[in-house]
XYZ file of C-alpha atoms in Angstrom:
729
model
C 45.555 28.946 -22.059
C 42.234 30.202 -20.760
C 42.065 30.639 -16.986
C 38.442 30.173 -15.882
C 37.607 31.507 -12.458
C 36.094 29.438 -9.709
C 32.490 30.249 -8.709
C 33.414 32.186 -5.580
C 30.946 32.875 -2.795
C 29.567 36.391 -2.799
C 29.861 36.814 0.953
C 33.053 36.737 2.963
C 33.370 33.630 5.163
C 32.030 34.021 8.678
C 34.214 31.895 10.946
C 32.278 29.883 13.526
C 33.398 27.615 16.373
C 31.155 24.586 17.012
C 29.739 23.828 20.463
C 31.024 20.745 22.277
C 28.301 18.138 22.861
C 28.267 14.674 24.388
C 28.761 11.853 21.882
C 26.399 8.893 21.632
C 27.099 5.352 20.506
C 24.459 5.580 17.778
C 24.040 8.193 15.079
C 20.594 9.738 15.200
C 19.610 12.465 12.747
C 21.046 15.853 13.657
C 19.291 17.858 16.318
C 19.913 21.007 18.255
C 22.922 23.021 17.137
C 24.052 20.456 14.566
C 20.624 20.555 12.943
C 20.505 24.347 12.880
C 23.958 24.421 11.250
C 22.807 21.913 8.601
C 20.023 24.027 7.134
C 20.801 23.233 3.505
C 20.580 19.474 4.014
C 17.569 19.793 6.276
C 15.580 21.903 3.827
C 15.790 19.339 1.043
C 14.761 16.401 3.291
C 18.138 14.800 4.016
C 17.207 13.972 7.603
C 13.888 12.265 6.931
C 13.713 8.575 7.768
C 14.148 7.266 4.216
C 17.132 9.481 3.451
C 18.735 8.825 6.822
C 18.548 5.078 6.241
C 21.036 5.377 3.368
C 23.070 8.603 3.605
C 25.174 7.856 0.536
C 26.950 4.841 1.957
C 29.251 3.206 -0.590
C 29.026 6.096 -3.073
C 32.038 8.256 -3.911
C 31.727 11.969 -4.590
C 34.725 13.517 -6.324
C 35.092 17.164 -5.263
C 37.102 18.909 -7.982
C 38.065 22.077 -6.136
C 40.738 23.687 -3.943
C 41.530 20.531 -2.015
C 40.534 19.630 1.532
C 41.377 20.176 5.176
C 41.763 16.433 5.556
C 42.004 16.410 9.357
C 38.801 18.372 9.818
C 36.236 16.738 12.104
C 33.660 16.669 9.295
C 35.822 14.353 7.177
C 36.688 11.744 9.788
C 36.503 8.395 7.978
C 35.161 10.014 4.805
C 38.207 10.276 2.559
C 39.106 7.841 -0.167
C 42.453 8.950 -1.578
C 43.123 12.325 -3.146
C 44.759 13.872 -6.204
C 46.739 17.016 -6.867
C 46.360 18.036 -10.519
C 49.332 20.398 -10.203
C 51.890 17.805 -9.110
C 50.243 14.517 -9.972
C 50.662 13.428 -6.352
C 48.027 11.221 -4.801
C 46.741 10.625 -1.305
C 45.221 12.842 1.367
C 48.492 14.630 2.046
C 48.604 15.912 -1.539
C 45.417 18.001 -1.414
C 45.943 20.456 1.453
C 43.341 23.220 1.170
C 44.786 26.715 1.455
C 41.585 28.504 0.421
C 38.666 26.896 2.262
C 36.309 26.630 -0.694
C 36.887 22.920 -1.329
C 36.538 21.991 2.352
C 33.282 23.904 2.599
C 31.871 22.327 -0.565
C 32.850 18.792 0.459
C 31.271 19.141 3.907
C 27.951 20.283 2.448
C 27.883 17.156 0.302
C 29.140 14.578 2.794
C 30.134 16.068 6.148
C 29.886 13.480 8.932
C 26.882 13.426 11.273
C 28.521 13.126 14.677
C 26.629 15.534 16.905
C 29.225 18.260 16.354
C 29.297 21.118 13.879
C 27.126 20.325 10.868
C 26.157 17.363 8.700
C 26.173 17.004 4.950
C 23.384 15.599 2.822
C 25.124 12.236 2.316
C 26.920 11.865 5.635
C 28.166 8.342 4.889
C 29.384 8.945 1.327
C 33.058 8.740 0.422
C 34.863 11.921 -0.568
C 37.559 11.947 -3.236
C 39.256 15.382 -2.987
C 40.873 16.585 -6.208
C 42.846 19.814 -6.099
C 42.681 21.860 -9.292
C 42.703 25.344 -7.696
C 45.319 26.991 -5.514
C 43.843 30.459 -5.880
C 40.758 32.152 -7.376
C 41.623 31.024 -10.923
C 43.302 28.076 -12.561
C 44.133 26.552 -15.923
C 41.515 24.673 -17.923
C 43.920 21.799 -18.378
C 44.096 21.271 -14.611
C 40.327 21.073 -14.344
C 40.239 18.610 -17.235
C 42.970 16.581 -15.562
C 41.007 16.505 -12.323
C 37.838 15.332 -14.078
C 39.799 12.621 -15.870
C 41.249 11.395 -12.576
C 37.779 11.211 -11.030
C 36.645 9.211 -14.045
C 39.555 6.808 -13.734
C 38.794 6.294 -10.035
C 35.151 5.501 -10.914
C 33.710 8.171 -8.650
C 29.995 7.977 -9.440
C 29.436 11.689 -8.786
C 31.747 14.522 -9.810
C 31.002 17.880 -8.197
C 32.250 20.937 -10.085
C 31.665 24.116 -8.088
C 33.417 26.223 -10.709
C 32.612 28.146 -13.842
C 33.801 30.270 -16.762
C 32.116 32.643 -19.219
C 32.884 30.452 -22.247
C 33.336 26.742 -22.978
C 36.698 25.013 -23.062
C 37.566 22.110 -25.345
C 39.689 20.190 -22.857
C 37.093 20.412 -20.106
C 34.339 19.345 -22.493
C 36.405 16.357 -23.653
C 37.023 15.274 -20.064
C 33.324 15.597 -19.269
C 32.399 13.609 -22.369
C 34.676 10.814 -21.205
C 33.020 10.894 -17.776
C 29.623 10.705 -19.429
C 30.625 7.657 -21.442
C 31.984 6.062 -18.267
C 28.543 6.381 -16.685
C 29.279 9.154 -14.206
C 27.025 11.933 -12.992
C 28.343 15.499 -13.040
C 26.836 18.166 -10.797
C 27.954 21.656 -11.803
C 27.385 25.080 -10.246
C 25.433 27.391 -12.571
C 27.535 30.452 -11.719
C 27.189 33.622 -9.690
C 26.778 36.366 -12.304
C 22.982 36.699 -12.088
C 22.857 35.858 -15.796
C 19.947 34.434 -17.777
C 21.883 31.254 -18.613
C 24.288 29.066 -16.639
C 28.011 29.582 -17.055
C 30.282 26.916 -18.505
C 30.719 23.985 -18.056
C 27.235 23.791 -16.437
C 25.692 24.907 -19.710
C 26.887 21.692 -21.364
C 23.972 19.997 -19.547
C 21.598 20.818 -22.396
C 23.792 19.313 -25.112
C 22.833 15.955 -26.585
C 26.107 14.229 -25.702
C 25.511 14.938 -22.004
C 22.730 12.330 -22.084
C 21.062 13.832 -19.024
C 24.155 13.111 -16.898
C 24.944 16.746 -16.106
C 22.907 18.704 -13.580
C 23.282 22.478 -13.609
C 22.575 23.906 -10.151
C 21.341 27.361 -9.208
C 20.873 28.781 -5.725
C 17.794 29.909 -3.810
C 17.633 31.915 -0.614
C 15.962 30.971 2.669
C 12.551 31.818 1.174
C 13.175 29.555 -1.843
C 13.448 32.550 -4.150
C 16.165 32.579 -6.770
C 19.254 34.176 -5.234
C 20.105 37.531 -6.743
C 23.574 36.327 -7.717
C 22.521 32.959 -9.169
C 22.593 32.371 -12.887
C 19.164 31.290 -14.102
C 18.160 28.115 -15.921
C 17.925 29.678 -19.376
C 18.612 27.281 -22.215
C 19.569 24.495 -19.777
C 16.163 24.575 -18.061
C 15.410 20.880 -18.618
C 18.584 19.914 -16.769
C 18.646 22.622 -14.110
C 17.772 22.397 -10.420
C 17.919 24.908 -7.617
C 19.014 24.151 -4.060
C 19.685 26.168 -0.907
C 22.758 28.321 -1.507
C 22.777 31.275 0.891
C 24.229 31.424 4.366
C 25.185 27.752 4.527
C 27.561 26.635 7.257
C 30.319 24.206 6.359
C 33.847 23.113 7.213
C 36.649 25.636 6.771
C 40.352 25.146 6.201
C 41.912 27.163 9.015
C 41.649 24.449 11.702
C 40.137 20.983 12.249
C 37.187 22.548 14.095
C 36.571 25.748 12.137
C 33.370 26.387 10.214
C 32.276 29.197 7.920
C 29.051 30.562 6.499
C 29.215 30.972 2.723
C 26.840 31.642 -0.166
C 26.916 30.854 -3.864
C 25.928 28.309 -6.443
C 29.146 26.609 -5.324
C 27.278 25.779 -2.102
C 24.062 24.700 -3.849
C 25.885 22.257 -6.128
C 27.164 19.894 -3.367
C 23.690 19.819 -1.840
C 22.501 18.250 -5.109
C 25.575 16.022 -5.328
C 24.869 14.688 -1.839
C 21.242 14.019 -2.747
C 22.345 12.057 -5.808
C 24.634 9.992 -3.565
C 21.731 9.171 -1.248
C 19.634 7.980 -4.201
C 22.496 5.911 -5.592
C 23.236 4.287 -2.226
C 19.621 3.245 -1.841
C 19.566 1.678 -5.320
C 23.154 0.938 -6.429
C 22.021 -0.319 -9.829
C 20.701 3.078 -10.939
C 22.517 4.722 -13.825
C 23.715 8.294 -13.702
C 21.012 9.368 -16.117
C 18.284 7.706 -14.075
C 19.603 9.220 -10.865
C 19.504 12.689 -12.381
C 16.076 12.153 -13.919
C 14.652 11.077 -10.568
C 15.886 14.323 -9.030
C 14.465 16.306 -11.947
C 11.041 14.663 -11.867
C 10.603 14.944 -8.114
C 11.717 18.566 -7.764
C 9.278 21.017 -6.205
C 7.947 23.331 -8.886
C 8.865 26.988 -8.367
C 8.181 30.062 -10.465
C 6.051 29.579 -13.558
C 4.203 26.287 -13.696
C 6.336 23.469 -15.038
C 9.869 23.819 -16.337
C 10.756 27.494 -16.652
C 13.710 29.695 -17.592
C 14.426 30.788 -14.007
C 14.085 27.712 -11.786
C 14.352 25.041 -14.463
C 12.869 21.832 -13.087
C 12.478 23.328 -9.612
C 13.766 22.946 -6.066
C 15.588 19.758 -5.105
C 13.290 17.550 -2.985
C 15.180 14.536 -1.665
C 12.292 13.324 0.460
C 10.068 13.043 -2.612
C 12.898 11.567 -4.685
C 12.989 8.605 -2.307
C 9.350 7.774 -3.052
C 8.100 5.850 -6.108
C 8.098 7.791 -9.361
C 5.658 6.961 -12.139
C 3.665 3.747 -12.298
C 4.220 1.099 -9.655
C 4.728 -2.508 -10.729
C 4.394 -5.751 -8.818
C 6.451 -8.754 -9.884
C 4.868 -12.101 -9.194
C 4.213 -15.563 -10.503
C 3.723 -14.511 -14.118
C 6.135 -11.575 -14.299
C 5.762 -7.839 -13.918
C 2.376 -6.156 -13.967
C 1.098 -2.743 -12.901
C -0.023 -2.706 -9.288
C -3.772 -2.173 -9.412
C -5.336 0.224 -6.909
C -8.451 -1.922 -6.649
C -8.300 -3.622 -3.258
C -9.273 -7.215 -2.745
C -11.828 -8.159 -0.129
C -11.646 -11.111 2.239
C -14.968 -12.503 3.333
C -15.490 -14.402 6.549
C -14.567 -17.851 5.197
C -10.824 -17.181 4.866
C -10.413 -13.941 6.833
C -8.802 -15.626 9.837
C -6.215 -17.407 7.705
C -5.369 -14.307 5.678
C -5.135 -12.101 8.754
C -2.741 -14.565 10.408
C -0.612 -14.708 7.266
C -0.455 -10.916 7.122
C 0.603 -10.742 10.777
C 3.389 -13.223 10.008
C 4.666 -10.991 7.200
C 3.848 -13.472 4.450
C 2.341 -10.745 2.274
C 5.350 -8.435 2.639
C 7.333 -7.995 -0.545
C 8.456 -5.260 -2.896
C 7.055 -3.156 -5.703
C 8.979 -1.288 -8.387
C 8.608 2.214 -9.759
C 9.163 3.332 -13.337
C 12.934 3.468 -12.729
C 13.049 -0.100 -11.452
C 13.619 0.962 -7.840
C 12.294 -1.484 -5.290
C 10.157 -0.367 -2.371
C 9.021 -2.518 0.496
C 5.284 -3.076 0.377
C 2.821 -5.039 2.463
C 0.402 -6.526 -0.052
C -2.072 -7.226 2.724
C -2.792 -3.484 2.537
C -4.623 -4.265 -0.705
C -6.850 -6.672 1.190
C -9.918 -5.280 2.919
C -10.932 -7.897 5.451
C -14.654 -7.712 6.058
C -14.537 -8.265 9.785
C -17.778 -9.186 11.404
C -19.703 -6.320 12.952
C -21.719 -7.709 15.843
C -24.219 -4.851 15.946
C -24.811 -5.088 12.197
C -25.315 -8.844 12.476
C -27.887 -8.340 15.216
C -29.604 -5.614 13.226
C -29.977 -7.883 10.211
C -31.212 -10.741 12.380
C -33.822 -8.656 14.184
C -34.839 -6.932 10.983
C -35.691 -10.275 9.389
C -37.583 -11.480 12.435
C -39.544 -8.283 12.959
C -40.236 -7.149 9.396
C -43.223 -9.364 8.622
C -46.810 -8.531 9.424
C -48.888 -10.901 11.555
C -52.102 -10.720 9.665
C -53.028 -13.697 7.481
C -55.576 -13.596 4.776
C -57.067 -16.325 2.583
C -57.119 -16.046 -1.176
C -57.238 -17.855 -4.478
C -54.805 -20.413 -5.854
C -52.117 -17.837 -6.817
C -50.843 -15.155 -4.455
C -48.287 -12.390 -4.406
C -46.119 -11.476 -1.410
C -44.620 -8.003 -1.839
C -43.109 -5.202 0.184
C -46.659 -4.435 1.364
C -46.277 -7.571 3.516
C -49.569 -9.219 2.636
C -49.734 -12.656 4.207
C -51.547 -15.704 2.872
C -52.244 -18.796 4.943
C -52.158 -21.108 1.967
C -48.499 -20.315 1.237
C -47.426 -22.121 4.376
C -45.175 -21.605 7.349
C -42.268 -20.241 5.327
C -44.301 -17.080 4.690
C -44.811 -16.344 8.351
C -41.992 -13.822 8.606
C -41.058 -12.777 5.091
C -38.898 -9.638 5.016
C -39.146 -6.884 2.450
C -37.861 -7.636 -1.025
C -39.578 -11.011 -1.513
C -42.216 -11.988 -4.022
C -43.735 -15.380 -3.314
C -46.297 -17.235 -5.408
C -48.480 -20.271 -4.742
C -49.173 -22.653 -7.610
C -51.918 -25.101 -6.812
C -51.926 -26.841 -3.437
C -48.481 -28.426 -3.552
C -46.224 -26.016 -5.442
C -44.798 -22.602 -4.757
C -41.968 -20.409 -5.930
C -40.294 -17.219 -4.752
C -38.156 -14.410 -6.089
C -36.161 -12.701 -3.365
C -33.370 -10.206 -2.877
C -30.973 -10.391 0.023
C -29.061 -13.097 1.791
C -31.894 -15.584 2.317
C -34.646 -17.313 0.395
C -37.961 -18.337 2.002
C -37.757 -21.648 0.152
C -34.092 -22.628 -0.101
C -33.093 -21.369 3.325
C -36.112 -22.574 5.294
C -34.428 -24.364 8.180
C -35.672 -27.783 9.138
C -37.992 -27.857 12.151
C -40.867 -30.177 12.977
C -44.255 -29.038 11.704
C -45.981 -26.650 14.045
C -42.794 -25.678 15.907
C -40.837 -22.425 15.496
C -38.317 -22.467 12.680
C -34.791 -21.426 13.688
C -33.681 -18.102 12.242
C -30.141 -17.719 13.544
C -28.589 -20.080 11.006
C -27.350 -17.847 8.200
C -23.837 -17.495 9.507
C -22.989 -21.173 9.198
C -24.336 -21.701 5.698
C -23.038 -21.298 2.192
C -25.194 -18.186 1.729
C -22.255 -16.125 3.014
C -20.726 -16.616 -0.440
C -23.547 -14.552 -1.904
C -24.151 -11.852 0.693
C -26.899 -9.251 0.936
C -26.686 -8.237 -2.729
C -27.851 -11.671 -3.952
C -30.975 -12.407 -5.982
C -32.617 -15.813 -5.609
C -35.265 -17.614 -7.629
C -36.488 -20.849 -6.050
C -39.331 -23.332 -6.290
C -40.694 -26.110 -4.099
C -42.939 -29.066 -4.822
C -44.584 -31.281 -2.221
C -44.153 -34.928 -3.203
C -46.122 -36.196 -0.209
C -47.616 -34.388 2.776
C -44.284 -34.880 4.593
C -41.763 -34.803 1.759
C -40.826 -31.731 -0.237
C -38.454 -31.212 -3.163
C -36.880 -27.762 -3.516
C -34.535 -26.251 -6.079
C -33.435 -22.857 -7.332
C -30.644 -20.519 -8.312
C -28.782 -17.553 -6.858
C -26.913 -14.637 -8.418
C -24.552 -12.106 -6.850
C -22.829 -9.283 -8.688
C -20.313 -7.064 -6.909
C -19.570 -3.710 -8.510
C -16.338 -1.763 -8.242
C -17.920 0.995 -6.188
C -18.605 -1.481 -3.380
C -14.988 -2.473 -2.886
C -12.598 -0.184 -4.735
C -11.111 3.249 -4.198
C -13.212 4.621 -7.039
C -16.738 3.627 -7.890
C -17.145 3.211 -11.625
C -19.959 0.733 -11.170
C -18.244 -1.964 -13.229
C -19.001 -5.532 -12.191
C -15.804 -7.044 -10.814
C -17.104 -10.266 -9.278
C -20.040 -12.557 -9.894
C -21.324 -15.697 -8.195
C -24.015 -18.045 -9.467
C -25.403 -21.061 -7.715
C -27.731 -23.949 -8.514
C -29.269 -25.813 -5.592
C -31.500 -28.814 -5.058
C -32.635 -30.557 -1.934
C -35.229 -32.561 -0.123
C -36.929 -31.967 3.223
C -38.863 -34.435 5.363
C -41.128 -33.089 8.115
C -43.537 -34.513 10.635
C -44.932 -32.965 13.763
C -42.047 -34.448 15.810
C -39.066 -34.727 13.459
C -37.540 -32.862 10.540
C -34.678 -33.746 8.214
C -33.315 -31.960 5.177
C -30.399 -32.221 2.795
C -29.395 -29.812 0.034
C -26.544 -29.788 -2.424
C -25.335 -26.653 -4.197
C -23.024 -26.023 -7.086
C -21.517 -22.526 -6.904
C -19.474 -20.842 -9.599
C -17.620 -17.588 -8.871
C -15.881 -15.232 -11.279
C -13.532 -12.655 -9.781
C -13.888 -14.190 -6.350
C -13.342 -17.405 -4.433
C -15.242 -18.359 -1.287
C -16.563 -14.810 -1.186
C -13.102 -13.222 -1.404
C -13.118 -10.529 -4.082
C -9.735 -10.994 -5.795
C -9.281 -8.656 -8.749
C -5.743 -7.294 -8.505
C -2.580 -8.707 -6.948
C -4.404 -11.850 -5.816
C -6.492 -12.439 -8.941
C -7.164 -16.019 -10.002
C -7.582 -17.548 -13.433
C -10.991 -18.721 -14.554
C -13.875 -19.562 -12.261
C -13.926 -20.884 -8.719
C -16.096 -23.991 -8.486
C -17.479 -24.921 -5.084
C -19.775 -27.747 -4.049
C -21.723 -27.245 -0.822
C -23.672 -29.790 1.230
C -26.203 -28.584 3.802
C -27.692 -30.943 6.385
C -30.335 -30.087 8.994
C -32.229 -32.029 11.614
C -34.789 -30.961 14.202
C -36.918 -32.402 16.983
C -39.946 -31.122 18.878
C -39.280 -30.537 22.568
C -42.699 -29.149 23.367
C -45.776 -27.649 21.864
C -43.951 -24.463 20.873
C -40.302 -25.503 21.202
C -37.826 -26.956 18.700
C -34.188 -28.020 18.825
C -32.348 -28.074 15.500
C -28.853 -28.635 14.227
C -27.300 -27.420 10.990
C -24.104 -28.435 9.233
C -22.596 -26.982 6.056
C -19.524 -28.315 4.291
C -17.975 -27.027 1.085
C -15.242 -28.188 -1.266
C -13.654 -25.703 -3.685
C -11.588 -26.931 -6.610
C -7.989 -25.821 -7.141
C -7.252 -22.725 -9.234
C -4.200 -21.117 -10.786
C -3.262 -17.460 -10.570
C -4.213 -14.987 -13.270
C -1.721 -13.202 -15.505
C -0.076 -10.443 -13.492
C -1.131 -11.975 -10.183
C 1.154 -12.775 -7.278
C -0.706 -16.053 -6.838
C 0.696 -19.154 -8.472
C -2.167 -21.427 -7.426
C -4.710 -22.173 -4.726
C -5.162 -25.797 -3.733
C -8.393 -27.672 -3.126
C -10.048 -26.007 -0.150
C -12.577 -27.353 2.330
C -14.757 -25.292 4.653
C -17.116 -26.184 7.480
C -19.706 -24.427 9.631
C -22.397 -25.520 12.064
C -24.992 -24.268 14.530
C -27.331 -25.663 17.169
C -30.567 -23.740 17.758
C -33.199 -23.767 20.460
C -36.351 -21.848 19.493
C -39.565 -21.267 21.411
C -42.703 -19.260 20.776
C -45.089 -17.887 23.406
C -42.371 -17.896 26.037
C -43.571 -14.927 28.101
C -46.583 -13.648 26.216
C -48.649 -14.910 23.360
C -47.036 -14.163 20.033
C -43.490 -13.688 21.271
C -40.495 -15.692 20.057
C -37.215 -16.636 21.699
C -34.153 -18.258 20.180
C -30.643 -19.099 21.311
C -27.971 -20.466 18.961
C -24.380 -21.590 19.262
C -21.933 -22.602 16.566
C -19.197 -21.491 14.237
C -19.505 -19.677 10.894
C -18.464 -21.267 7.637
C -14.650 -21.247 7.836
C -11.935 -22.713 5.650
C -10.393 -25.796 7.277
C -7.833 -26.891 4.699
C -6.054 -25.650 1.603
C -3.195 -23.330 0.760
C -2.399 -20.403 -1.501
C 1.031 -20.445 -3.151
C 2.529 -17.101 -4.092
C 5.613 -15.850 -5.865
C 6.468 -12.253 -5.126
C 9.470 -9.997 -5.353
C 11.057 -9.137 -2.024
C 13.713 -6.758 -3.330
C 16.146 -6.118 -6.136
C 19.654 -7.324 -6.847
C 21.905 -4.416 -5.797
C 24.094 -4.783 -8.874
C 21.614 -5.509 -11.643
C 18.287 -4.371 -10.231
C 16.735 -7.709 -11.190
C 13.831 -8.668 -8.901
C 14.637 -11.148 -6.142
C 11.718 -13.570 -5.988
C 10.442 -15.537 -3.021
C 8.034 -18.469 -2.811
C 5.368 -18.101 -0.136
C 2.806 -20.617 1.076
C -0.263 -19.211 2.810
C -2.250 -21.770 4.770
C -5.997 -21.300 4.402
C -6.569 -23.020 7.715
C -6.773 -20.212 10.215
C -5.183 -20.304 13.673
C -8.570 -20.437 15.432
C -12.262 -21.024 14.766
C -14.698 -18.314 15.674
C -17.406 -19.485 18.077
C -20.680 -17.627 18.393
C -23.382 -17.525 21.013
C -26.454 -15.574 19.997
C -29.823 -14.880 21.594
C -32.855 -12.999 20.350
C -36.267 -12.229 21.767
C -39.117 -10.549 19.892
C -42.509 -9.706 21.352
C -45.496 -7.756 20.099
C -46.328 -4.506 21.882
C -49.679 -4.061 20.192
C -51.129 -4.769 16.799
C -48.727 -2.418 14.986
C -45.652 -2.455 17.178
C -43.016 -4.939 18.274
C -39.908 -4.933 20.440
C -36.766 -6.930 19.759
C -33.748 -7.641 21.943
C -30.644 -9.460 20.700
C -27.285 -10.402 22.202
C -24.220 -11.774 20.423
C -20.893 -12.984 21.781
C -18.080 -13.956 19.445
C -15.030 -15.792 20.748
C -11.816 -15.917 18.684
C -13.705 -13.451 16.516
C -12.795 -13.426 12.826
C -10.447 -16.337 13.493
C -8.099 -14.236 15.649
C -7.044 -16.180 18.766
C -8.166 -14.480 21.958
C -10.219 -11.778 20.249
C -13.693 -11.323 21.708
C -16.594 -9.253 20.477
C -19.788 -8.728 22.460
C -22.781 -6.830 21.100
C -26.314 -6.003 22.169
C -29.185 -4.417 20.286
C -32.675 -3.275 21.217
C -35.070 -2.402 18.432
C -38.619 -1.074 18.420
C -40.780 -1.010 15.289
C -44.161 0.606 14.824
C -45.995 0.613 11.533
C -48.263 3.410 10.445
C-alpha cells in the first residue's frame, strides 16, 4: 500500500503565546494583535464589510488531516463532530491532534474571531475534523476513508492539505464520489517547487473533476510564488495561489498555543475559508460555481491571464463578493440585463419619485451571471433634474434682455433672425424675441414663427391686455416643461377680428443618449411631439386665452426619460389645457393669472422593465404675475410672480422587482411596489425680475427667486439671486 506523505511545512513551528485582551459583547473585525496575527485572511479581504457579514456561517469545512486540538480557544463553538479513520470512532474526543498540522490548518480556515490570538477566513464556519494522519505519512486507504466520511456527512468543502508524487486509485475514487455528491475539494499543490502540482491536487484538471477541485499554491508576503510551492503547470485553469508563508495559527500543545508555519498546506485552508464565505452568502451556489467565482475574480499575477506559475492568480475574496459578469434585473416581465443608461426625472414627478426613493421603495436586488443576488437601489439609475435657481434666473433674464429695442418698418413679409431685427408690423409678441427665432408676417392678420428653445413667440404669448406688459415669468407652470430647451416649435396665428386671434402649431423634442447616459453615442432615446390650438381675446383692459395641446412622448412620460429599468411600453399620451386671464391696472401695469392642467393616459411597462403599469396621471401648475414697465426709468420693466410649477397631483406607478433570492433554490423573491405620483409637497415659487437700459447698447438685469418645498421636498428651501449686464458691440 502506497504511503503518501503529508505536505509538511518547510519551517519549524514557532510557538507563540497570545496577548490577553478585554472581550466585547459584539464581534467586530479583528484589530490590533489579532489582526496582525491574521495576515493570511486579511490579505485576501476576509475582514472587509461584505466578507465579515457572512464569515461562512452554516457551511461545514471538513479538514482531512492530523486531527484537532478540540479545546483550543480558536475552535470554541466551531466543531461539528469528528472522525478517526484509524479506529472508526466519531466525535471530538476521537480526533486528538498529536502533530499540530491539522489544528493549524483548521484555524486558518475557520478560527474564531474573539479578540484573542488570530482569526480564520470563515470565522463562523463549522469544522469537521477528520484524522487520517498520526505522523508524517499515512496509508492511502485512510485518506480515502476520510474523504468518504466527509462526503457522507455532506460537508460542502473538503480541505486536503496533503500530497503524494503519484496518483492513487482509492483516493481518486473517493474524490470522484465527493464530486458527484456536489462537494468542493480544496487541495494543497505540494511543497517540492515542481512545475506541476502533486497528487491529488493534480486531479483538478481532469474532466471528471467538473471544476470542483481547486489546486492551491503558496505566495510569500510580496505575492511572489514561494520557492517551495509547486507551480500551476497542467492544472493552471484550476489553480489559485494564496498566502502561505509565516502564517500564525492554532497549535496542538495547549489550548492557547499558536505557531507560525509555511507551506501550501497553509495556503489551502485560506482558499477553503474563502469558499465557505461565498457559500454562506449564497447557499444555493453549487461547488462548481463557487470555485469558478474564485477563479474568475482572482488577481492576475505573473504573465497576463492564466499562466503555468500562478494559474488563475491570487485569491481575492473581496472581489469575489462583488457581481461577476453581466448584471440582471428581474421585474414585471422577467429577467433582463440591467442597462447602464440612467433614467431622468423631470420636475413634474421629481418630488414623488424622490419621496419614494427615500422610503426605500426602489430598493431591490440584481443578479450576476452566477445568479447571486445583490442589494441595489434602483433610484441610483434615476437622475433627478433638480431645479437650479441660478440657472432659472439666467434663462429668464436672458430671454428678457436678449432682444434689441430698435423697431423698423418694412414690407408685408419680414424675417426675425439672430441679428435681432425688429419690425413693428409683427406686433407685440416680437418685442423681446430671443436668439434662435425666425418670425414671418403674412399680410396684416397672419403670422408664423419657427423657434428653438423652450418658448414660442406665438404659442406661449401670455395673455395681457393690449398695451400692457406681457408677463414673462410663466414658463415654469406650463406644459412646455415637457419639451425643455432642446425643443423646436413651428406655430402660426391668424387674427379673426381685431380682438380675437386663433393660434396653432406643433412642437418637437428629441433627447439623445449623450445628454442623459453614461456614454454619449448620440442615439435618440426619447422624443416628444405636440399639436396645439387655442384662441386669445384681447382688449385694452381685459385679456383671455385658452389653449389645448395633445402631446405624445416616446421613451419618456411627463418629461421623465425612462429607457432602462423604468421603461414603458408604447407612447405616453397627454392632454394639456392652458388658461390665462389678465386685467389692466394702469397705463403700464398688468395683472395676469395662468393655469395649466394635464391628463396623461395609463401605460404598461416595457419588456424587461420593473414597471408593471402607470395609472392615469393628472398634473397642475399655476402662476399669478404682476408686470409693470417704466417703473423707475423709461424703458425699464419689473415683474413679480408667485405660483407652483407643473406637478403631478394623482396617479401611481406599480412595480414588480426582485428583493432577494430563495436561499435554497436561488429563485428570485419578487415584491409588488406601488409608487404614488402625488408628491409629499408642492413647490411654491416667488420670483422677481427688473431690467433697465443703461444706454442704447447696454442693459442691466436683476432677478431674485425663492423656492419653498423645492423640488417637492418638504421643508427644502432654495434662494437665488442674479445680476446680469449686457452690452452689444
